[in-house]
N, CA and C atoms as an extended XYZ file, in Angstrom:
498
Properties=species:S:1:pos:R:3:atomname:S:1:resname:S:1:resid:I:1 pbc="F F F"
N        11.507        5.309       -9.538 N   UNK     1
C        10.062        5.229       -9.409 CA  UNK     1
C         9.656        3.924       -8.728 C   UNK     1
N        10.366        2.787       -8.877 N   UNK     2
C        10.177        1.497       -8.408 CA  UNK     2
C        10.312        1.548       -6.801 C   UNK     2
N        11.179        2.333       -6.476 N   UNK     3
C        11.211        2.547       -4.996 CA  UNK     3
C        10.320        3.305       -4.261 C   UNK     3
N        10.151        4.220       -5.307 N   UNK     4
C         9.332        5.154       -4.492 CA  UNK     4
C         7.905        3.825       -4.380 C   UNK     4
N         7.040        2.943       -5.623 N   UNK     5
C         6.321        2.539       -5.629 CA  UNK     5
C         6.191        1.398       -4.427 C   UNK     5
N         7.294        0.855       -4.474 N   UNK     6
C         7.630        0.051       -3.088 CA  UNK     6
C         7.120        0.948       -1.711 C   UNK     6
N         7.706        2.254       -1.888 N   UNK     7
C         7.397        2.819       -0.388 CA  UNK     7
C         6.357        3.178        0.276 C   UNK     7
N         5.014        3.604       -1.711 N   UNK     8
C         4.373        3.701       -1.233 CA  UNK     8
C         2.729        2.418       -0.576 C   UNK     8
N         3.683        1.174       -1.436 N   UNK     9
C         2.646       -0.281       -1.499 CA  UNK     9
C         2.824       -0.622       -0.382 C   UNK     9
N         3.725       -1.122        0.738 N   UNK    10
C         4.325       -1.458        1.997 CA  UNK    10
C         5.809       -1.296        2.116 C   UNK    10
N         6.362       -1.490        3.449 N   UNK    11
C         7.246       -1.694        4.039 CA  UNK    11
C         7.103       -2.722        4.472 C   UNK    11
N         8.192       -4.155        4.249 N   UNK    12
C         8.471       -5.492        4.855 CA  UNK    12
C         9.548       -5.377        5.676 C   UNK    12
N         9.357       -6.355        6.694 N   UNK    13
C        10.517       -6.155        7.817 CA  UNK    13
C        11.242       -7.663        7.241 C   UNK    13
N        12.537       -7.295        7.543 N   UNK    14
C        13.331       -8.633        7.088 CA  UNK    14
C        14.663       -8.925        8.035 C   UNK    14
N        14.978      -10.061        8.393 N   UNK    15
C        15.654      -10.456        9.583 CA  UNK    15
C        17.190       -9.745        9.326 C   UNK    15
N        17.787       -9.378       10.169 N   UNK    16
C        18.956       -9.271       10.293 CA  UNK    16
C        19.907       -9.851       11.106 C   UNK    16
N        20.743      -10.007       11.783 N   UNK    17
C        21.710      -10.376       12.537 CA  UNK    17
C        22.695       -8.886       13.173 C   UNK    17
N        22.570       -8.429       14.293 N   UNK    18
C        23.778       -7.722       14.632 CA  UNK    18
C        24.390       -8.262       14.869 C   UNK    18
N        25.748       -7.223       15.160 N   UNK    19
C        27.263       -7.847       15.410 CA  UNK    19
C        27.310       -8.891       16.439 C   UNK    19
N        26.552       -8.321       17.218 N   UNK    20
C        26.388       -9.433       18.786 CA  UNK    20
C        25.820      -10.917       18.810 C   UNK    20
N        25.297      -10.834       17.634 N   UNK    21
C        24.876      -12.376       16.389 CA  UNK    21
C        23.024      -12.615       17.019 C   UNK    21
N        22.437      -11.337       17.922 N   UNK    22
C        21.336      -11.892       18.165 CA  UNK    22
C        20.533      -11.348       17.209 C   UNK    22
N        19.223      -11.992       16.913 N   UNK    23
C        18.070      -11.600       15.883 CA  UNK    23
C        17.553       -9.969       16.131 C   UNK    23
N        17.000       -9.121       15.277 N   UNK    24
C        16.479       -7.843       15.045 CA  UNK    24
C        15.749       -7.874       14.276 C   UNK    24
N        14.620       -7.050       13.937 N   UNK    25
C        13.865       -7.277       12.768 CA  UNK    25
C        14.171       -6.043       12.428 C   UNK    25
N        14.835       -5.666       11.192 N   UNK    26
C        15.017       -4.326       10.701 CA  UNK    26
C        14.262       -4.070        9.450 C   UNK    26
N        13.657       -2.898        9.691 N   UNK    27
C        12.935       -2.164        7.820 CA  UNK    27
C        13.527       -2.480        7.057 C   UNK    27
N        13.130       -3.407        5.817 N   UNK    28
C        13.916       -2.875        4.380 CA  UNK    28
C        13.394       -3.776        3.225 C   UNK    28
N        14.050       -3.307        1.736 N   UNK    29
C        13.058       -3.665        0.736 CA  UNK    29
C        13.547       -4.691        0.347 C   UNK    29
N        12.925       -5.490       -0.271 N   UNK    30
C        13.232       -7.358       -0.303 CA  UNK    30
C        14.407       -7.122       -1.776 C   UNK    30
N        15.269       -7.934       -1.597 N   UNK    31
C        16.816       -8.258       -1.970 CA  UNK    31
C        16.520       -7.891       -3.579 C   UNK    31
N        15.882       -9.246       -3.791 N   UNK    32
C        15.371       -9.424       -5.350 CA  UNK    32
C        14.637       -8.580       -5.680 C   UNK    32
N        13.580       -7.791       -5.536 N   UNK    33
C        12.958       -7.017       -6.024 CA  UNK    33
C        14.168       -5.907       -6.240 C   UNK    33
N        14.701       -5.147       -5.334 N   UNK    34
C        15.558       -3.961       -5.694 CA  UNK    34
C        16.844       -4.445       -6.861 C   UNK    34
N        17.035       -5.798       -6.671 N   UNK    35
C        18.165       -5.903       -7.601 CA  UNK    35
C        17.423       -6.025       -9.110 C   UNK    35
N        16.034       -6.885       -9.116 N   UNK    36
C        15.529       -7.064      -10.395 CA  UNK    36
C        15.578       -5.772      -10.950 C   UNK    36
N        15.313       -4.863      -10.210 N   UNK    37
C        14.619       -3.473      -10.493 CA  UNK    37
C        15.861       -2.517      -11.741 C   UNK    37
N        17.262       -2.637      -10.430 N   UNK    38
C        18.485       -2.340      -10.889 CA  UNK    38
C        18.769       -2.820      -12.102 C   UNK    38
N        18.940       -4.220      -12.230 N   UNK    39
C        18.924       -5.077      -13.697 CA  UNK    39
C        18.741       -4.140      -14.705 C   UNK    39
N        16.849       -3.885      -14.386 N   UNK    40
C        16.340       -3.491      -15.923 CA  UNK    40
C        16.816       -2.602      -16.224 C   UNK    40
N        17.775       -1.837      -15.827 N   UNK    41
C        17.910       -0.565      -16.342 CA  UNK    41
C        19.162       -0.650      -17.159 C   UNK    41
N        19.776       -1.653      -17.013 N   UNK    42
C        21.164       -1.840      -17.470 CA  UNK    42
C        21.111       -2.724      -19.070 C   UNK    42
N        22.103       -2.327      -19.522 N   UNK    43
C        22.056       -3.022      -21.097 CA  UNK    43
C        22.057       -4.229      -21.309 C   UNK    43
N        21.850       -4.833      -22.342 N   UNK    44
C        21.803       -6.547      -22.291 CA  UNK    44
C        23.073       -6.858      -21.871 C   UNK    44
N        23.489       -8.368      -21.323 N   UNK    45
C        24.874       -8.638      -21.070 CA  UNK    45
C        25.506       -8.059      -20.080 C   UNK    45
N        24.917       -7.370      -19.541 N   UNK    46
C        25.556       -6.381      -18.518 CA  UNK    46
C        25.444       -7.071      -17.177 C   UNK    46
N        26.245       -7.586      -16.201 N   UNK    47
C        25.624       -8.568      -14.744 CA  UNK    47
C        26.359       -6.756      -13.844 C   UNK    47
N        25.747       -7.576      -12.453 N   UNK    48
C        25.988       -6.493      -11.227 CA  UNK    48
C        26.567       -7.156      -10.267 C   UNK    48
N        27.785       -7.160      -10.019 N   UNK    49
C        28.283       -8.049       -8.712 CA  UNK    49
C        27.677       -8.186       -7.352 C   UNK    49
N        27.661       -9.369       -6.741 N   UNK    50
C        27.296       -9.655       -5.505 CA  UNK    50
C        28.058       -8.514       -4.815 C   UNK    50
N        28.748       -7.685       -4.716 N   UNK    51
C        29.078       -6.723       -3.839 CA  UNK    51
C        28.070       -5.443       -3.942 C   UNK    51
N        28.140       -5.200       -5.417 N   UNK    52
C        27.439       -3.779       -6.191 CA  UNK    52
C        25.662       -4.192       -5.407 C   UNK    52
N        25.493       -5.207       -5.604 N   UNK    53
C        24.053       -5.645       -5.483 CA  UNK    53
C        23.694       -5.502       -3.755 C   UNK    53
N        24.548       -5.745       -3.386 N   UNK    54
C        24.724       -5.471       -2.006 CA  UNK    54
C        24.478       -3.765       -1.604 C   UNK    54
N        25.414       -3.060       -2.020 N   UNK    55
C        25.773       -1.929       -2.323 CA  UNK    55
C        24.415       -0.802       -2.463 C   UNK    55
N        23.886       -1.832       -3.602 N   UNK    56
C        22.660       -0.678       -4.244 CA  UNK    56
C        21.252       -1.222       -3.056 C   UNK    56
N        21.274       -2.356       -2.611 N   UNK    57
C        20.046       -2.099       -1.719 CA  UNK    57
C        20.266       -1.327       -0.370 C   UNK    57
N        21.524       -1.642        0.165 N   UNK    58
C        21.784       -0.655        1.378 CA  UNK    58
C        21.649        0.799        0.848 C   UNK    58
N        22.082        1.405       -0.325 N   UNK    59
C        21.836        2.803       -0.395 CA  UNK    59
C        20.241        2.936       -0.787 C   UNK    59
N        19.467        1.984       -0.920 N   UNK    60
C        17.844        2.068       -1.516 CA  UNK    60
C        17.139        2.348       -0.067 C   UNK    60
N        18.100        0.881        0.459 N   UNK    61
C        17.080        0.946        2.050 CA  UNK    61
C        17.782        2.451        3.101 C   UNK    61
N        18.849        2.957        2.604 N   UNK    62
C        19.083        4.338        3.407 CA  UNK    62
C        17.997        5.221        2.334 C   UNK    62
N        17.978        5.391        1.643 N   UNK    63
C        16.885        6.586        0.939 CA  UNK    63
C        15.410        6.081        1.438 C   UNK    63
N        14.837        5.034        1.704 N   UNK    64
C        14.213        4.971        2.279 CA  UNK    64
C        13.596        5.524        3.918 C   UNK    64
N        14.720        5.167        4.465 N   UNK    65
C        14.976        5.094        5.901 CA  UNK    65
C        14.710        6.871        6.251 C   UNK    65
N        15.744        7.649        5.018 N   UNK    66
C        15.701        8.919        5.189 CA  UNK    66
C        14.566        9.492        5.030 C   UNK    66
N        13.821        9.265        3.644 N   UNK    67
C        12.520        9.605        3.391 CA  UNK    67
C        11.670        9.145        4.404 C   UNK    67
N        11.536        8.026        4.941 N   UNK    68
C        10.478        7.954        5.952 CA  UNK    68
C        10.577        9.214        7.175 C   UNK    68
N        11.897        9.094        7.565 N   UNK    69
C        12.237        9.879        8.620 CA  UNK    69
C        11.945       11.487        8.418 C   UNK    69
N        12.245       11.869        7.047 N   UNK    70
C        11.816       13.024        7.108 CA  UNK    70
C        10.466       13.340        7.063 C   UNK    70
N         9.396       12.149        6.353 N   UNK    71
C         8.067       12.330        5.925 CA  UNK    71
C         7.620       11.983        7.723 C   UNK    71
N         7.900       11.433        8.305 N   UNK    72
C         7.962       11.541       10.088 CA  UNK    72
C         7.324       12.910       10.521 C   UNK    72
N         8.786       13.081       10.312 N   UNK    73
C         8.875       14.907       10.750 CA  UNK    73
C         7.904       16.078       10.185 C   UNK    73
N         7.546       15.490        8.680 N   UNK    74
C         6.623       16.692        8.267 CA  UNK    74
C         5.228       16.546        8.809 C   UNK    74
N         5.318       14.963        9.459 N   UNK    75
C         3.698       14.633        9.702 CA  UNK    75
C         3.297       14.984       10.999 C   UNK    75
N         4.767       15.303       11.559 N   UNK    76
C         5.255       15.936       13.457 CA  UNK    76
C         3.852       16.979       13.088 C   UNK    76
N         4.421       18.025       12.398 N   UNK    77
C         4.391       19.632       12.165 CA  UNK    77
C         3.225       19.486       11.947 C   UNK    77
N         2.296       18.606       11.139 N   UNK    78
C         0.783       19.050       10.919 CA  UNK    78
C         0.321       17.859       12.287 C   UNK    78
N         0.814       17.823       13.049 N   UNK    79
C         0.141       17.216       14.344 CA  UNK    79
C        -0.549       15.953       13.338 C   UNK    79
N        -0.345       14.961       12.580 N   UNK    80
C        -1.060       14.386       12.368 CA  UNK    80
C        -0.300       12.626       12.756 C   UNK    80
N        -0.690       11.882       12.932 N   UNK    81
C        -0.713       10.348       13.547 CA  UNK    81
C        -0.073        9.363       12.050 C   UNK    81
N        -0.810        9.897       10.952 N   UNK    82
C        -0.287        9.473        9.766 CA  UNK    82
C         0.327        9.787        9.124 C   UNK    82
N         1.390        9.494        8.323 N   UNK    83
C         2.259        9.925        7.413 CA  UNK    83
C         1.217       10.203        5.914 C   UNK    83
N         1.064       10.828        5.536 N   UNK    84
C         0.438       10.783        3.704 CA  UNK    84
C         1.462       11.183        3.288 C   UNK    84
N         0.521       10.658        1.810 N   UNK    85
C         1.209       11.087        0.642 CA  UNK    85
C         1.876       12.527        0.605 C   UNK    85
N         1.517       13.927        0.924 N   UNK    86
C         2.046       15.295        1.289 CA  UNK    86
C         2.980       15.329        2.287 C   UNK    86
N         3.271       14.330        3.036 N   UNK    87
C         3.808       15.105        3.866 CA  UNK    87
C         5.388       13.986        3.254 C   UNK    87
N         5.413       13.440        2.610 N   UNK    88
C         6.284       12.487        1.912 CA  UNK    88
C         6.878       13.742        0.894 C   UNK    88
N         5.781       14.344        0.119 N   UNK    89
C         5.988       15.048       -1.267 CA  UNK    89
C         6.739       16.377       -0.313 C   UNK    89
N         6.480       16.931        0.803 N   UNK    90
C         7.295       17.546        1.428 CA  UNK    90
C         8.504       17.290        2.323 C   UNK    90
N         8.353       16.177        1.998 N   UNK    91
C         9.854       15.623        3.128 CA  UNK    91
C        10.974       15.837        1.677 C   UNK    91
N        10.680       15.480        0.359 N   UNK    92
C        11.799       15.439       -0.654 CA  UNK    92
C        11.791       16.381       -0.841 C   UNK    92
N        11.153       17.553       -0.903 N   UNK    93
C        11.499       18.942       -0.613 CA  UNK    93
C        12.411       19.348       -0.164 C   UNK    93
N        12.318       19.366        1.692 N   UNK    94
C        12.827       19.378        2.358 CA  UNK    94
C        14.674       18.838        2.248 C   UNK    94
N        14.597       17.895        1.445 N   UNK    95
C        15.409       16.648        1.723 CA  UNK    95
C        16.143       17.438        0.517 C   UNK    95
N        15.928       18.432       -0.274 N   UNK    96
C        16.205       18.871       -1.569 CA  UNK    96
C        16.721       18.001       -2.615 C   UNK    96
N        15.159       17.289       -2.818 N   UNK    97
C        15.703       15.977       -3.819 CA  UNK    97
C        13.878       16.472       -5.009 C   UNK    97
N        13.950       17.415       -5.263 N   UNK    98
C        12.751       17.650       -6.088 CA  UNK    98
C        12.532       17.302       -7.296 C   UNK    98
N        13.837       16.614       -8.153 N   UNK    99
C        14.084       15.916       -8.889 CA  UNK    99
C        12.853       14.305       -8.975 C   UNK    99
N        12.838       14.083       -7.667 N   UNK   100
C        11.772       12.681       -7.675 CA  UNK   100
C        10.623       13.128       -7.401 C   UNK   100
N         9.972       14.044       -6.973 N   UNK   101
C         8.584       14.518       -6.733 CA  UNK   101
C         7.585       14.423       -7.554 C   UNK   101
N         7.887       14.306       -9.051 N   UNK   102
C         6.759       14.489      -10.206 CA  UNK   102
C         6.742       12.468      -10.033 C   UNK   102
N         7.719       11.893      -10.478 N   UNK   103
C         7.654       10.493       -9.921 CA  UNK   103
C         6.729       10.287       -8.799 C   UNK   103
N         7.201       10.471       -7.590 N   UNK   104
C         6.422       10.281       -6.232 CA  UNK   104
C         5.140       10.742       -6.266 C   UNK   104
N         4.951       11.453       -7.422 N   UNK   105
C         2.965       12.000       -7.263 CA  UNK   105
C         2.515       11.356       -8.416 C   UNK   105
N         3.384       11.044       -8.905 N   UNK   106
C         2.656        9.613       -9.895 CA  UNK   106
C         2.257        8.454       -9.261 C   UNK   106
N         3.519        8.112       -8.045 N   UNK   107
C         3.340        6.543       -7.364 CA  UNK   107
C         2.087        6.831       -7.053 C   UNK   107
N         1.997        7.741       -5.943 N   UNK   108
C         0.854        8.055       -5.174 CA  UNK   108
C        -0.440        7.594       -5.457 C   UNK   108
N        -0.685        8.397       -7.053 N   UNK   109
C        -1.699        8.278       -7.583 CA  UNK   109
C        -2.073        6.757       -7.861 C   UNK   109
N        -0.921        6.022       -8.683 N   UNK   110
C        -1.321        4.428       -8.963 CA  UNK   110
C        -1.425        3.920       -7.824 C   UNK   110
N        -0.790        3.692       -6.753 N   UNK   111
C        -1.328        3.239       -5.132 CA  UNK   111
C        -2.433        3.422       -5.026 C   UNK   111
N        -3.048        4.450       -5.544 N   UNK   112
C        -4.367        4.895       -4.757 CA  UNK   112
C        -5.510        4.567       -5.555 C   UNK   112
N        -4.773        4.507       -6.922 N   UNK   113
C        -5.972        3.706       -7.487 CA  UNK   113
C        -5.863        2.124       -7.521 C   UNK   113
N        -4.796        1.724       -7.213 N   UNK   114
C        -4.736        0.235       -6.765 CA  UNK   114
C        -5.634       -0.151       -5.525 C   UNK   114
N        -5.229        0.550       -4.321 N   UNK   115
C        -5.714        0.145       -3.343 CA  UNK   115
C        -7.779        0.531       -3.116 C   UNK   115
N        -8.509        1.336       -3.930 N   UNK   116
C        -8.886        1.387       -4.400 CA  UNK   116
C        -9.798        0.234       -5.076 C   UNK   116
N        -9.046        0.180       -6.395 N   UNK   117
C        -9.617       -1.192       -6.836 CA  UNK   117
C        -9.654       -2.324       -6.119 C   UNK   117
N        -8.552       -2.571       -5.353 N   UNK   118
C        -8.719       -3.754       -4.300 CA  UNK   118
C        -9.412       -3.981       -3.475 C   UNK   118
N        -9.920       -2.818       -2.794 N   UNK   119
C       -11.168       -2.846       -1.913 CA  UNK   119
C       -12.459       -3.015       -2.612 C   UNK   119
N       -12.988       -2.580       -4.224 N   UNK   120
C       -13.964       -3.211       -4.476 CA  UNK   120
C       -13.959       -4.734       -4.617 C   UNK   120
N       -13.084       -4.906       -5.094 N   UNK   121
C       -12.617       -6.721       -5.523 CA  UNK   121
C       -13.253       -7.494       -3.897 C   UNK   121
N       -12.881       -7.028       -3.448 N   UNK   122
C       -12.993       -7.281       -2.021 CA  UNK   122
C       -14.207       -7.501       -1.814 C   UNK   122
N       -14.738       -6.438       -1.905 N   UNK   123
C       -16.310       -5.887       -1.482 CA  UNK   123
C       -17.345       -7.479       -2.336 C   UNK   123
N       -16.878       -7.092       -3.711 N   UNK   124
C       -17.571       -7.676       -4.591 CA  UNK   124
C       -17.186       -9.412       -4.090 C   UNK   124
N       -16.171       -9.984       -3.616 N   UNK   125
C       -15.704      -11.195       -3.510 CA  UNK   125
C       -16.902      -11.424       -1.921 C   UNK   125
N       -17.176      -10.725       -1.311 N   UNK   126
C       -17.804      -10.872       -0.078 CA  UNK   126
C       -19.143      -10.669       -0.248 C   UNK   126
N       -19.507      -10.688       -1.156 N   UNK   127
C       -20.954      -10.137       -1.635 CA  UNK   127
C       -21.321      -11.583       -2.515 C   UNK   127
N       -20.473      -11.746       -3.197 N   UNK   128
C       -20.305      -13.436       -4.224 CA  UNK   128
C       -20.441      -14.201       -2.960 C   UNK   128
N       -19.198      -14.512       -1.760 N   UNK   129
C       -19.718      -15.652       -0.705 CA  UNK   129
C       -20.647      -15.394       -0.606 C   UNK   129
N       -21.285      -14.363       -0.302 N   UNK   130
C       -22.477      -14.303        0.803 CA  UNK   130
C       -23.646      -15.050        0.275 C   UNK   130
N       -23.699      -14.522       -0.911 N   UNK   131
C       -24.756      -15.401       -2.275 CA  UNK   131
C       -24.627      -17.041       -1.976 C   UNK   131
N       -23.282      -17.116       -2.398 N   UNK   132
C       -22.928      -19.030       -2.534 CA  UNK   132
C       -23.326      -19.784       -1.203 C   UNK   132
N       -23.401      -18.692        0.203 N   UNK   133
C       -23.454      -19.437        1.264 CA  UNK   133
C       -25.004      -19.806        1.561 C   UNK   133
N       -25.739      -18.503        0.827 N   UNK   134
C       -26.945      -18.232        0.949 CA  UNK   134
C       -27.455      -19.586       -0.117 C   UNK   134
N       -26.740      -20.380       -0.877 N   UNK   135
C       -27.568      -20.920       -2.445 CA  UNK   135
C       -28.207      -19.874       -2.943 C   UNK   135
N       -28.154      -18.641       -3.301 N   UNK   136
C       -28.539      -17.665       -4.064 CA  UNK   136
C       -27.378      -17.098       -4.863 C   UNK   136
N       -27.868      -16.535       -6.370 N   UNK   137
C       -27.646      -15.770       -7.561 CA  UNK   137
C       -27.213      -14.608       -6.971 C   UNK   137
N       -26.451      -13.776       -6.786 N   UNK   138
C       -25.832      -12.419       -7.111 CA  UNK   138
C       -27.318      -11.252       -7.565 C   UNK   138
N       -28.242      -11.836       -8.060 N   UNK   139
C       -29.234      -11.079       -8.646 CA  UNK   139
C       -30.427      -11.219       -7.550 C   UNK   139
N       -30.274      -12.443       -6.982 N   UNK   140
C       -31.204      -13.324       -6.217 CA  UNK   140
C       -30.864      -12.142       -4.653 C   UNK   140
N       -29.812      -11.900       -4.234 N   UNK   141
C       -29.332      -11.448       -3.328 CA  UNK   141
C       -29.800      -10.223       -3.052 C   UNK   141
N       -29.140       -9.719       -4.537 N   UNK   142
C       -29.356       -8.352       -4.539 CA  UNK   142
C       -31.287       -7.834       -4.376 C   UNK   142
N       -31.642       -8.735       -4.925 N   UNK   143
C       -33.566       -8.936       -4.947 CA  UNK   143
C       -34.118       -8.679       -3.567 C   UNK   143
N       -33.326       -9.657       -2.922 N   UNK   144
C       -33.719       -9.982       -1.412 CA  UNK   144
C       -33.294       -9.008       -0.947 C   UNK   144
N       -32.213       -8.152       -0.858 N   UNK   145
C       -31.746       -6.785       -0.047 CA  UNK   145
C       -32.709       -6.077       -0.244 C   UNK   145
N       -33.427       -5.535       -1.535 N   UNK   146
C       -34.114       -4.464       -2.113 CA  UNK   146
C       -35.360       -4.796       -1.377 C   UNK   146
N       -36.294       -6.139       -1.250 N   UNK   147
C       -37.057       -6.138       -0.434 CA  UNK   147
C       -37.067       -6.051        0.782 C   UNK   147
N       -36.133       -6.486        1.533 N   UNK   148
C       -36.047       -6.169        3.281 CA  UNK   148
C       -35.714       -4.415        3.717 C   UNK   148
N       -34.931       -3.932        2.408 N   UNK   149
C       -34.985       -2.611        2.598 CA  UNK   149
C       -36.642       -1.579        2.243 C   UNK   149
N       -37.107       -2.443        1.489 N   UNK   150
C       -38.507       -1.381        1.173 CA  UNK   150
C       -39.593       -2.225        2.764 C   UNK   150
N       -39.458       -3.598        3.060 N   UNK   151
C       -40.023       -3.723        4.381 CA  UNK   151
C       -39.849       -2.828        5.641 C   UNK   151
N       -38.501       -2.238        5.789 N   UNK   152
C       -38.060       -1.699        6.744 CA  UNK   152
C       -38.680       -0.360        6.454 C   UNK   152
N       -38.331        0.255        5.318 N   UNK   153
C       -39.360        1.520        5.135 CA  UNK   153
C       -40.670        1.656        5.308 C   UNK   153
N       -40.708        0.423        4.855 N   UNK   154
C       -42.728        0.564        5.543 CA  UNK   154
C       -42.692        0.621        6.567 C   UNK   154
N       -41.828        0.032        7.447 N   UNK   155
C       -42.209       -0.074        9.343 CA  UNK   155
C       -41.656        0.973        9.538 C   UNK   155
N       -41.068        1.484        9.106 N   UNK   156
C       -40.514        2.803        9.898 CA  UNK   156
C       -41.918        3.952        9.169 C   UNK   156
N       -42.292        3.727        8.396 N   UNK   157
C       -43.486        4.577        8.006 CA  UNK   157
C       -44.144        4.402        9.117 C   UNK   157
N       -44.914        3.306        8.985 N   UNK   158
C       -45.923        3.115        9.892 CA  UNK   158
C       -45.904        2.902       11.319 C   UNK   158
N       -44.353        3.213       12.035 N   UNK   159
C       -43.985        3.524       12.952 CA  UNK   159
C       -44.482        2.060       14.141 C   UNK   159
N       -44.257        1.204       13.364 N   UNK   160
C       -44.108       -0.611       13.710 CA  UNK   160
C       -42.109       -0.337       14.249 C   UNK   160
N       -42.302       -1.854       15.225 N   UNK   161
C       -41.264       -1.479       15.573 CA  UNK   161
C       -40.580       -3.075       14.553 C   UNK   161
N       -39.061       -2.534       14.826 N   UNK   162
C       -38.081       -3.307       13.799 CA  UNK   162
C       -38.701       -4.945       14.310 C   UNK   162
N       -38.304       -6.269       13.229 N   UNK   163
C       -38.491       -7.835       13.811 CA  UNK   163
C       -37.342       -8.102       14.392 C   UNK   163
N       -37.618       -8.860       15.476 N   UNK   164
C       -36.788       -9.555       16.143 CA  UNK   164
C       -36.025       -9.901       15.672 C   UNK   164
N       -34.398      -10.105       15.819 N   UNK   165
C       -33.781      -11.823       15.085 CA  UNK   165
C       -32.787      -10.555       13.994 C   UNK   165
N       -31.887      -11.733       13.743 N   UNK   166
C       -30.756      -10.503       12.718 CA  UNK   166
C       -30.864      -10.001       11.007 C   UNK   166
């Protein structure tokens, strides 16, 4: 579920080296996070070798790689520019891995109410400057909107044209 949640929060690009020793920027999920992840699942006392640890993010960042590629392909077929959430929930289909699907429509959902909440936070954090820049209250603001909006209704009633100036 941690991966899938990764896949569906971002993708980070992280440096590699090919054989030829010049720089690439290749897809994949950050070291520590996939190993923390691995950890928890394991019993107390239990360590994971620098090889195994190795091991388990290359097969994380290939299930990745695959899932993107197939959620690609399903997004080919509905002609669409974006990958969603469906066409992901049909790539593991596809991929005959339906085993993670009830997971993956869980991520979905918390993504979406994350990203979501983040955009009000947002909203609301840009609405707070606007106040502080103004020396006005949040209440003070909101006051002043409500009147320039019932001004504008009157001129558009009375078919006055808009004031100059922003």
């Amino acid at each position: 579920r941690e991966v899938l949640s990764l896949l569906f929060d971002s993708q980070r690009r992280i440096p590699t080296f090919s054989v030829s020793g010049m720089d690439e920027e290749e897809t994949g999920l950050p070291k520590s996070t996939v190993v923390k992840t691995a950890t928890e699942y394991l019993p107390a006392g239990i360590k994971i070798a620098p090889e195994a640890r190795d091991l388990i993010l290359q097969c994380c960042n290939e299930f990745v790689q695959l899932l993107g590629s197939e959620s690609h392909t399903q997004s080919m077929v509905d002609k669409s520019g974006t990958i969603k959430p469906e066409h992901v929930f049909a790539a593991l289909s596809a991929l005959e891995m339906p085993e993670y699907l009830d997971q993956c429509k869980e991520a979905a959902v918390d993504s979406s109410a994350a990203v979501k909440d983040k955009a009000k936070r947002a909203k609301a954090g840009k609405l707070e400057s606007k106040a502080k820049g103004m020396n006005m209250t949040m209440e003070e603001l909101k006051a002043l909107q409500q009147k320039r909006l019932r001004e504008a209704a009157e001129r558009m009633a009375a078919g006055a044209a808009p004031p100059p100036g922003p």
